[in-house]
Amino acid sequence: MLLSFVVPVFNAEKYLDECIQSLLEQDIPSDEYEIICINDGSTDDSLKILRTYETQNSNVIVVDKENEGVSAARNAGLDAARGEYVWMVDADDFIQKNCLGGGIRPILKETNCDRLEIGVYAFYGSLSKDETVLYDNKSVSPNAQFYNSSIWNSVFRTEFLRENNLKFAPNVAYGEDTLFMTELNCYVPRKGKLDRALYFYRRNPDSVMAQRSQKARIRIFTSCQNAAIELLQLKRFYDEGINRTDIANAYMTMIWHGVNAICEMPHSERKAYVRSMREHRLFPCKRMDACTLTKSYTTSRTDWIGRMYDWIYVHLHTQSGFWLMCMWRDLEKIKRRR
């Protein structure tokens, strides 16, 4: 079997049909690939939708489990995968129809790679009429670069993942892909690249990243702190000079995202979370020398306000950066109340 799709699903009924349909409409026989859907304790109609697809399609496999988070769901999918390669797809995204036979498979055979990086097209909500025409004609150009921070823009050799015992950290629900990719790159996979937009990433306002609730901020903070601690366990690679930039960039990103989550919290609650980072010696900290990041990649603004925001963001590992971002977030709250 060529490929296993792994699709973690949690309350994804809104976009699930579009996702699964794109995986089914491929240009290779259905017995050459499988679609493993992990229902992670959904409370909406996601499981019902998945069961319908499973009944109608022999290559759709549904694993129903209690809610443990996206990392555990992806691990369950990896354990079940039978394909030579595995491609992880989020349930609110979709891929280019008919891209396996004429696109993915030839490159995999040609490069014999452990990781094939593919192009990504990011969009908000739904594709426009013009974008849909380009999608139907397979002529969409990549418009997003996620570096090594995401897992769905890569097709992985299953044997490579298993030989190196590569799994997702169960205590990390946000940034788990950054942690996974950083560890993966420490094992120096053979790489291939396909500069075509085959993955369509939906910027979803309902995602954890976009939520502003206190519960979501705490979840982001906890995950980033746990990810930073895990990344320090890879410090032996950093000290030995292997993938120094990958580890340094991932580590600093988790620190910045975690501190930023604290800055978005109510003023009265910030101190306790700062104390937690201090206890783990994560804040304040020295910027790793190999870090090459100069932008936050969390704003689309390119004017002086955007540049100022980026500067503050990449200094969030310092006390002054933290104070400045707290002031920024407090001003945002005042503006929203008006």
C-alpha positions as MATLAB code, in Angstrom:
seq = 'MLLSFVVPVFNAEKYLDECIQSLLEQDIPSDEYEIICINDGSTDDSLKILRTYETQNSNVIVVDKENEGVSAARNAGLDAARGEYVWMVDADDFIQKNCLGGGIRPILKETNCDRLEIGVYAFYGSLSKDETVLYDNKSVSPNAQFYNSSIWNSVFRTEFLRENNLKFAPNVAYGEDTLFMTELNCYVPRKGKLDRALYFYRRNPDSVMAQRSQKARIRIFTSCQNAAIELLQLKRFYDEGINRTDIANAYMTMIWHGVNAICEMPHSERKAYVRSMREHRLFPCKRMDACTLTKSYTTSRTDWIGRMYDWIYVHLHTQSGFWLMCMWRDLEKIKRRR';
ca = [
       0.000    0.000    0.000;
       1.381    3.387   -1.002;
      -0.081    5.808    1.509;
      -2.017    6.195    4.735;
      -3.872    9.422    5.410;
      -4.225   10.144    9.129;
      -7.065   12.532    9.978;
      -7.623   13.516   13.639;
     -11.255   14.573   14.091;
     -12.796   16.546   16.929;
     -16.127   18.336   16.405;
     -15.316   18.935   12.734;
     -18.746   18.352   11.178;
     -18.711   21.754    9.434;
     -15.797   20.934    7.126;
     -15.473   17.163    7.382;
     -17.253   16.290    4.119;
     -15.007   18.607    2.114;
     -11.914   17.068    3.698;
     -12.873   13.399    3.214;
     -14.166   13.958   -0.323;
     -10.821   15.428   -1.371;
      -9.049   12.342   -0.016;
     -11.410    9.982   -1.793;
     -11.217   11.696   -5.187;
      -7.733   10.507   -6.093;
      -6.148    9.123   -9.244;
      -4.936    5.796   -7.851;
      -6.991    2.688   -6.975;
      -8.630    2.778   -3.558;
      -6.734   -0.335   -2.427;
      -3.439    1.530   -2.816;
      -4.204    3.999   -0.021;
      -6.232    4.230    3.164;
      -7.914    7.044    5.067;
      -7.604    6.549    8.835;
      -9.960    8.879   10.694;
      -9.455    9.167   14.454;
     -12.600   10.423   16.142;
     -11.252   12.028   19.309;
     -14.432   12.018   21.396;
     -16.439   14.393   19.178;
     -19.749   15.584   20.610;
     -21.231   16.769   17.309;
     -22.165   14.650   14.256;
     -18.553   13.999   13.221;
     -18.641   10.301   14.126;
     -21.937    9.815   12.279;
     -20.445   11.391    9.155;
     -17.338    9.234    9.432;
     -19.323    6.028    9.859;
     -21.254    6.813    6.675;
     -18.013    7.174    4.713;
     -16.643    4.004    6.298;
     -19.732    2.049    5.237;
     -19.548    3.317    1.658;
     -15.773    3.166    1.103;
     -13.559    0.147    1.754;
     -10.440    2.290    2.270;
     -11.934    4.477    5.026;
     -11.132    3.255    8.543;
     -12.664    4.930   11.589;
     -11.070    4.689   15.019;
     -13.406    5.945   17.739;
     -11.716    6.852   21.012;
     -12.241    9.019   24.067;
     -11.040   12.594   23.920;
      -7.316   12.787   24.691;
      -6.212   15.583   22.365;
      -4.773   15.852   18.882;
      -1.382   14.361   19.804;
      -2.909   11.115   21.084;
      -5.215   11.002   18.054;
      -2.314   11.329   15.624;
      -0.344    8.690   17.512;
      -3.293    6.300   17.221;
      -3.355    6.945   13.476;
       0.377    6.341   13.136;
       0.052    3.044   15.020;
      -2.698    1.904   12.650;
      -1.053    3.057    9.396;
      -0.253    0.322    6.871;
       0.980    2.504    4.021;
       4.601    2.907    2.997;
       4.085    6.617    3.523;
       1.840    8.616    5.833;
       0.267   12.038    5.281;
      -1.430   13.794    8.196;
      -4.390   15.976    7.229;
      -6.419   18.157    9.584;
     -10.182   17.684    9.409;
     -10.918   21.327    8.533;
      -8.449   21.335    5.614;
      -8.374   19.442    2.322;
      -5.936   18.408   -0.400;
      -5.801   18.735   -4.170;
      -8.028   16.160   -5.812;
      -6.243   13.622   -8.020;
      -2.776   14.464   -6.764;
      -1.469   11.072   -5.638;
      -0.938    9.299   -8.950;
       0.327   12.152  -11.091;
       1.943   14.228   -8.367;
       2.998   12.529   -5.144;
       3.867    8.968   -6.216;
       6.363    9.829   -9.009;
       8.325   12.175   -6.724;
       8.427    9.626   -3.909;
       9.852    7.003   -6.265;
      12.276    9.440   -7.877;
      13.712   10.853   -4.644;
      13.328    7.824   -2.333;
      12.915   10.404    0.424;
      11.927   10.045    4.064;
      10.117   13.378    3.997;
       8.490   14.969    0.952;
       7.662   18.643    1.499;
       4.712   19.920   -0.520;
       3.295   23.344   -1.312;
       0.541   24.894    0.833;
      -2.229   27.293   -0.098;
      -3.724   29.137    2.892;
      -7.184   30.685    2.722;
      -9.867   32.084    5.005;
     -13.231   30.379    5.362;
     -13.851   28.977    1.876;
     -12.255   29.247   -1.537;
     -13.556   32.105   -3.684;
     -15.024   31.455   -7.133;
     -11.711   32.358   -8.779;
      -9.769   30.163   -6.361;
     -12.166   27.283   -6.985;
     -11.546   27.527  -10.738;
      -7.795   27.368  -10.138;
      -8.287   24.430   -7.775;
     -10.337   22.527  -10.345;
      -7.626   23.198  -12.953;
      -4.840   22.150  -10.550;
      -3.148   25.502  -11.082;
      -3.081   26.977   -7.573;
       0.329   28.351   -6.576;
       1.669   27.949   -3.026;
       1.173   31.104   -0.959;
       2.283   30.044    2.515;
       5.560   28.964    4.077;
       5.407   27.091    7.354;
       9.062   26.036    7.518;
       9.377   23.114    9.961;
       6.513   24.158   12.218;
       3.747   22.042   10.652;
       3.353   18.376    9.807;
       0.596   18.423    7.192;
       2.811   19.951    4.492;
       4.937   16.793    4.448;
       4.517   13.168    3.429;
       6.605   10.890    5.663;
       8.072    7.440    5.154;
       6.325    5.317    7.775;
       9.367    3.104    8.387;
      11.511    6.184    9.111;
       9.048    7.359   11.789;
       8.890    3.934   13.419;
      12.621    3.233   13.303;
      13.248    6.459   15.210;
      10.218    6.055   17.502;
       8.839    9.419   16.422;
       5.558   10.180   18.167;
       3.652   13.265   19.270;
       4.078   14.382   22.878;
       0.743   13.633   24.619;
       1.134   16.587   27.006;
       1.416   19.081   24.146;
      -1.850   20.078   22.448;
      -0.569   23.257   20.806;
       2.794   23.370   19.043;
       2.909   19.566   18.977;
       3.780   19.625   15.280;
       6.704   22.016   15.854;
       8.076   19.692   18.523;
       7.545   16.632   16.313;
       9.230   18.210   13.286;
      12.185   19.427   15.328;
      12.844   15.956   16.705;
      12.329   14.392   13.273;
      14.931   16.664   11.700;
      17.453   15.624   14.331;
      17.484   12.227   12.625;
      18.384   13.860    9.296;
      15.708   12.465    6.963;
      16.318   12.275    3.224;
      14.260   15.136    1.830;
      12.326   15.775   -1.342;
      10.282   18.779   -2.393;
       7.279   19.335   -4.635;
       6.581   23.005   -5.394;
       2.875   22.578   -6.052;
      -0.001   23.621   -3.816;
      -1.422   20.237   -2.861;
      -2.460   21.057    0.704;
      -5.179   23.638    1.338;
      -4.932   25.118    4.818;
      -8.039   26.768    6.181;
      -7.403   29.633    8.578;
     -10.201   28.642   10.918;
     -11.526   31.252   13.388;
     -12.699   28.402   15.632;
      -9.219   26.894   16.038;
      -7.292   26.928   19.315;
      -4.831   29.412   17.829;
      -7.601   31.896   17.055;
      -9.496   31.603   20.321;
      -9.185   34.363   22.908;
     -10.924   32.646   25.820;
      -9.038   32.285   29.062;
      -9.287   28.496   28.782;
      -7.671   28.615   25.331;
      -4.876   30.905   26.565;
      -4.095   28.550   29.445;
      -4.087   25.587   27.072;
      -1.680   27.366   24.726;
       0.570   28.429   27.603;
       0.706   24.931   29.124;
       1.421   23.295   25.772;
       4.153   25.810   24.902;
       5.809   25.384   28.286;
       5.724   21.582   27.979;
       7.056   21.795   24.414;
       9.925   24.053   25.525;
      10.834   21.573   28.274;
      10.769   18.722   25.739;
      12.967   20.734   23.373;
      15.533   21.168   26.115;
      15.760   17.371   26.179;
      17.053   17.675   22.608;
      19.804   19.979   23.791;
      22.376   17.245   23.205;
      21.740   17.727   19.478;
      21.992   21.475   19.901;
      25.297   21.156   21.782;
      26.679   18.759   19.189;
      25.800   21.133   16.380;
      23.161   18.941   14.712;
      20.200   20.945   13.368;
      21.163   23.854   15.589;
      18.883   26.274   13.750;
      15.863   23.933   13.819;
      16.087   23.386   17.557;
      16.919   27.010   18.378;
      14.044   28.370   16.278;
      11.549   25.859   17.692;
      12.650   26.492   21.276;
      12.453   30.273   20.988;
       9.088   30.052   19.212;
       7.605   28.029   22.072;
       8.993   30.502   24.620;
       7.547   33.463   22.709;
       4.135   31.831   22.164;
       3.949   30.818   25.820;
       4.851   34.277   27.129;
       2.475   35.902   24.640;
      -0.353   33.724   25.999;
       0.442   35.083   29.477;
       0.337   38.653   28.150;
      -3.176   38.023   26.805;
      -4.401   36.882   30.238;
      -6.052   39.197   32.782;
      -3.494   41.312   34.633;
      -4.270   39.636   37.953;
      -3.445   36.142   36.641;
      -0.190   36.797   34.822;
       2.110   36.519   37.835;
       1.318   32.860   38.565;
       2.140   31.752   34.992;
       5.335   33.819   34.877;
       6.335   32.119   38.140;
       5.790   28.728   36.509;
       8.114   29.598   33.628;
      10.720   30.924   36.058;
      10.594   27.680   38.037;
      11.384   25.767   34.847;
      14.129   28.296   33.992;
      12.339   29.214   30.772;
      11.872   32.925   31.502;
      13.669   35.198   31.274;
      16.164   33.328   29.171;
      18.998   33.870   26.749;
      18.148   33.763   23.069;
      19.813   30.694   21.552;
      22.674   31.804   19.333;
      21.529   29.706   16.379;
      18.034   31.249   16.291;
      17.451   32.989   12.950;
      13.891   34.232   13.487;
      13.298   37.979   13.237;
       9.509   37.989   12.826;
       6.570   36.723   14.822;
       4.700   35.279   11.814;
       1.522   36.101   13.767;
       0.686   39.372   12.012;
       0.176   40.264    8.369;
       0.964   43.939    8.924;
       4.085   45.235    7.199;
       3.866   48.899    8.305;
       5.735   50.396   11.252;
       3.148   48.988   13.673;
       3.705   45.502   12.288;
       7.475   45.913   12.505;
       7.214   47.138   16.089;
       4.990   44.207   17.008;
       7.471   41.759   15.444;
      10.346   43.331   17.364;
       8.511   43.039   20.669;
       7.447   39.466   19.917;
      10.970   38.199   19.256;
      12.084   39.768   22.548;
       9.432   38.074   24.668;
      12.105   35.948   26.302;
      13.252   39.114   28.099;
      11.626   41.009   30.945;
      11.403   44.207   28.877;
       9.781   42.370   25.966;
       7.224   40.891   28.355;
       6.361   44.310   29.817;
       5.994   45.873   26.377;
       3.711   43.090   25.128;
       1.583   43.332   28.281;
       1.125   47.044   27.559;
       0.252   46.228   23.928;
      -2.351   43.645   24.953;
      -3.840   45.945   27.593;
      -4.252   48.713   25.000;
      -5.967   46.226   22.674;
      -8.447   45.347   25.425;
      -9.228   49.026   26.015;
      -9.870   49.557   22.290;
     -12.194   46.536   22.126;
     -14.291   47.879   24.998;
     -14.930   51.188   23.226;
];
